[in-house]
Every structure is written in C-alpha cells, then in structure tokens.
PDB file of C-alpha atoms in Angstrom:
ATOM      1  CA  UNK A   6       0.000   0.000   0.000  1.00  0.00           C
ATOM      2  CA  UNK A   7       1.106   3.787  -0.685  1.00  0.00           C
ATOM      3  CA  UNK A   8       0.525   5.612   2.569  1.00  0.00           C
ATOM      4  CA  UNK A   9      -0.139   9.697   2.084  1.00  0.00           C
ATOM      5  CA  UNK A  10       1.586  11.521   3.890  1.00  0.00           C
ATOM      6  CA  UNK A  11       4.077  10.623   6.298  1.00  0.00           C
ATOM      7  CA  UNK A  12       4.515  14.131   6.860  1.00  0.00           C
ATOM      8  CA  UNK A  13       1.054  13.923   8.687  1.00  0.00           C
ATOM      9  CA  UNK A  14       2.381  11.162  11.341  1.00  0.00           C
ATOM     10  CA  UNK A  15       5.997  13.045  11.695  1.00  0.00           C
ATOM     11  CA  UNK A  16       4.342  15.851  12.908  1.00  0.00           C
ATOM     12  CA  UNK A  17       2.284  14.194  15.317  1.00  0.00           C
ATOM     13  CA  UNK A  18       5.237  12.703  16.774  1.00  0.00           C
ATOM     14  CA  UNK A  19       7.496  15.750  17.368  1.00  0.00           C
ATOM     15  CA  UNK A  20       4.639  16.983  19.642  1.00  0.00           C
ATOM     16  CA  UNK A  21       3.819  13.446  20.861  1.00  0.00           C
ATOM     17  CA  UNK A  22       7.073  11.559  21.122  1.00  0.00           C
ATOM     18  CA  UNK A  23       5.492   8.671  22.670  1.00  0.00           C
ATOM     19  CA  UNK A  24       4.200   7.785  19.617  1.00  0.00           C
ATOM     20  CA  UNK A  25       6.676   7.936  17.252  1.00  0.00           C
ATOM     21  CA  UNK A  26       7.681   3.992  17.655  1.00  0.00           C
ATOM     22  CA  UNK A  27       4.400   3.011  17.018  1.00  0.00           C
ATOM     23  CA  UNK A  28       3.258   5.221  14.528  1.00  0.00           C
ATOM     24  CA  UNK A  29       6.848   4.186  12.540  1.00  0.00           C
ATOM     25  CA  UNK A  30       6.241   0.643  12.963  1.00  0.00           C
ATOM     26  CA  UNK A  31       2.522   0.802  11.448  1.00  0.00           C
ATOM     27  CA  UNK A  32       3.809   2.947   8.898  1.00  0.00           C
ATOM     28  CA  UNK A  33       6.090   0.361   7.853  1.00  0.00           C
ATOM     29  CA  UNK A  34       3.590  -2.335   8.185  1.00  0.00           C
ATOM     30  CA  UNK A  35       1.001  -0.510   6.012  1.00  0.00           C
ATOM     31  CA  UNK A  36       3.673   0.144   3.167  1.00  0.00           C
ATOM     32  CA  UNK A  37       4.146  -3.520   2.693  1.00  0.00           C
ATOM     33  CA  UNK A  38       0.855  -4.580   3.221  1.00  0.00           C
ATOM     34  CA  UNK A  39      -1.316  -5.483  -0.043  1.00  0.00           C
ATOM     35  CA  UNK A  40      -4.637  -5.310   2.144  1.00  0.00           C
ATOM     36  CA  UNK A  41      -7.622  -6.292  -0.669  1.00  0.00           C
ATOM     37  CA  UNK A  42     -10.341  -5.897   1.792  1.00  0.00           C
ATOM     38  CA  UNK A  43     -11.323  -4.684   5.977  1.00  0.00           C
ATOM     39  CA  UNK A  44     -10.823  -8.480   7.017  1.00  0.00           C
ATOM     40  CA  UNK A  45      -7.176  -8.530   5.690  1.00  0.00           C
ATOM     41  CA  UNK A  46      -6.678  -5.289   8.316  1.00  0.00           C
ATOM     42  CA  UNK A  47      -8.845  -6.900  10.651  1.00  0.00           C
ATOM     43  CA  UNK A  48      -7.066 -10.107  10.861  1.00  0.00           C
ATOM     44  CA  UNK A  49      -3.781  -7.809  11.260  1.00  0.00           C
ATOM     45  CA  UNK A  50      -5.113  -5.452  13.387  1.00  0.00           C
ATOM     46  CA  UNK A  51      -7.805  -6.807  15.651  1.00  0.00           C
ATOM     47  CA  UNK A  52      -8.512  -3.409  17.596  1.00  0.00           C
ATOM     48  CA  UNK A  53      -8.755  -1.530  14.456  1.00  0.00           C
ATOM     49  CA  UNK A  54     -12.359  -0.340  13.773  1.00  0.00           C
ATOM     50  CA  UNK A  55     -13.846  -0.721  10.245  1.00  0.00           C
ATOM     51  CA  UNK A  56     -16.037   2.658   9.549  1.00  0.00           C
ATOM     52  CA  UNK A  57     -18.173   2.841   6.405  1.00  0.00           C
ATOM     53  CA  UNK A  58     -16.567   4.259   3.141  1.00  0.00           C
ATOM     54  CA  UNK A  59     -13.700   2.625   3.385  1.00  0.00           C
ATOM     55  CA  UNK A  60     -12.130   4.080   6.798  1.00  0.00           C
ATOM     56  CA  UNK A  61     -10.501   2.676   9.268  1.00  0.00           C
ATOM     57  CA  UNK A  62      -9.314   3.217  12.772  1.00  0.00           C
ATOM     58  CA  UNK A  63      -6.116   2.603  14.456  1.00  0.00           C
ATOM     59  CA  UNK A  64      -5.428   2.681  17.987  1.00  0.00           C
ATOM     60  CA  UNK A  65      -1.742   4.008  18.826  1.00  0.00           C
ATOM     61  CA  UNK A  66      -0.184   3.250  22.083  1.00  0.00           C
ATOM     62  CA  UNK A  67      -2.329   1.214  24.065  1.00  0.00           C
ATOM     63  CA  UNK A  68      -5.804   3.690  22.369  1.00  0.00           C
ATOM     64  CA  UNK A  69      -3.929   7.094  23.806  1.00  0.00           C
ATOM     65  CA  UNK A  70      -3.764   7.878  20.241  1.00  0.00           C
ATOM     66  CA  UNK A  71      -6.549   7.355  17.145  1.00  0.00           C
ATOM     67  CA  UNK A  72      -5.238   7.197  13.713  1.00  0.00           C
ATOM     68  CA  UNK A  73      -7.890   7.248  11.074  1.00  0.00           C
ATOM     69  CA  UNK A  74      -7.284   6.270   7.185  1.00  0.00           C
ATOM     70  CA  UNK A  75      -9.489   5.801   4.290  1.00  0.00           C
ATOM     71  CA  UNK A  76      -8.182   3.130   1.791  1.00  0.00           C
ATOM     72  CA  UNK A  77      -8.749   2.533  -1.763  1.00  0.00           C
ATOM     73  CA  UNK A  78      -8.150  -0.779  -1.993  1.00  0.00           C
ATOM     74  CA  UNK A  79      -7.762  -0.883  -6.000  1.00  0.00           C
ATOM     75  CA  UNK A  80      -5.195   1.496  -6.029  1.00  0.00           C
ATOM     76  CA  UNK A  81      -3.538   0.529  -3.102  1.00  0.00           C
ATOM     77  CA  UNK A  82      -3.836   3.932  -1.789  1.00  0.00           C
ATOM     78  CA  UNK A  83      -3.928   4.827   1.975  1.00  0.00           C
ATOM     79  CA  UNK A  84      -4.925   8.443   2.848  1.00  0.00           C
ATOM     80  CA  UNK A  85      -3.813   9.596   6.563  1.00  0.00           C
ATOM     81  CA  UNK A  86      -7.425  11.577   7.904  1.00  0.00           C
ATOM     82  CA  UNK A  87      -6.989  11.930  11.342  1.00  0.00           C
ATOM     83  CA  UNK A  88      -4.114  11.810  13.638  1.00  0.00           C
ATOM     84  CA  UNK A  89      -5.007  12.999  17.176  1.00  0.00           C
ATOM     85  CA  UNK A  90      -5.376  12.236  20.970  1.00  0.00           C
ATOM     86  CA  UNK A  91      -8.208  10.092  21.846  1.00  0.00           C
ATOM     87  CA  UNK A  92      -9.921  13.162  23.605  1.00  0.00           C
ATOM     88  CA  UNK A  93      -9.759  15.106  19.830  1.00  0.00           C
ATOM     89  CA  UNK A  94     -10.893  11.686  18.138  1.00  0.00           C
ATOM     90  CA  UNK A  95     -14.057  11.706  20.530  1.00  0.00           C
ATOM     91  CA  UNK A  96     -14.652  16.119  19.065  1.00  0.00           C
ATOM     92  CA  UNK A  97     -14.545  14.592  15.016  1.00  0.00           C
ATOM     93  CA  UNK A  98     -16.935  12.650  13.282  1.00  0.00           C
ATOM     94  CA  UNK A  99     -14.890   9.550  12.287  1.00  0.00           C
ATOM     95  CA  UNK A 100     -17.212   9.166   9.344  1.00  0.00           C
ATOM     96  CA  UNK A 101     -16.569  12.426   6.965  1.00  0.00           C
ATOM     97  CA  UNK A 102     -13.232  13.510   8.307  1.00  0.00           C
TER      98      UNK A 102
END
C-alpha cells in the first residue's frame, strides 16, 4: 500500500514523542501490506475499527492515540485523515473527516 503523507504522522510525533515507535512501525507495516479488503486489516489489526466508506481506525499506544485512514483498496492507496489524541478523536466525526 502507498501511505499519504508521512509528513502527517511526523508531525504528530514531534509533539507526541510517545508515539513515534508506534506510529513508525505501522507505517512500515502498512507500506508492505497489499490489504484487498477490511478483514485482511482486521485479521492484522484486531482493535482496528472498520467505519463505512472505506475508513478505518487505528489505535496508537495502548488507544492514547486514534489514527484514522481511508483506503482505496484498487489502487492501493492509503490516505492519513486523522491523527489525534483520543480526547480530539471523541470532538470529530470519524465518518466524513
């Protein structure tokens, strides 16, 4: 998968350095993935919560942290939507960021 943007996560981790590890490692993990469908993530990712149109939610370091991305899974494509503390996640609505 192509994850847009990195830039998004990096700058989440300066201010939250706790997270860097994590958000590094998934990073990784989603640029080799070849995900065709939610299972795939869900099998990977048991915690992750599958939204409707195609977006997903990640919990960083131990659900401190929410990481929301839509996917096209034809092109492969991963699009970064949300990157925040759980107590911005719960001021968004998960479904149109």
């Amino acid at each position: 998968m192509r994850v847009i943007a990195k830039s998004t996560l990096r700058d989440f981790w300066k201010k939250y350095s706790d997270s860097e590890q994590q958000l590094k490692a998934w990073y990784q993990e989603a640029n080799r993935a070849h995900w065709e469908n939610s299972k795939e993530i869900k099998s990977e990712y048991p915690t992750a919560s599958i939204l409707k149109d195609n977006r997903v939610v990640f919990n960083i370091c131990g659900n401190r942290y929410r990481l929301i991305v839509k996917i096209n899974y034809d092109y492969g494509l991963v699009w970064i939507r949300f990157i925040g503390t759980h107590s911005d996640y719960d001021k968004i609505n998960a479904t149109t960021i």
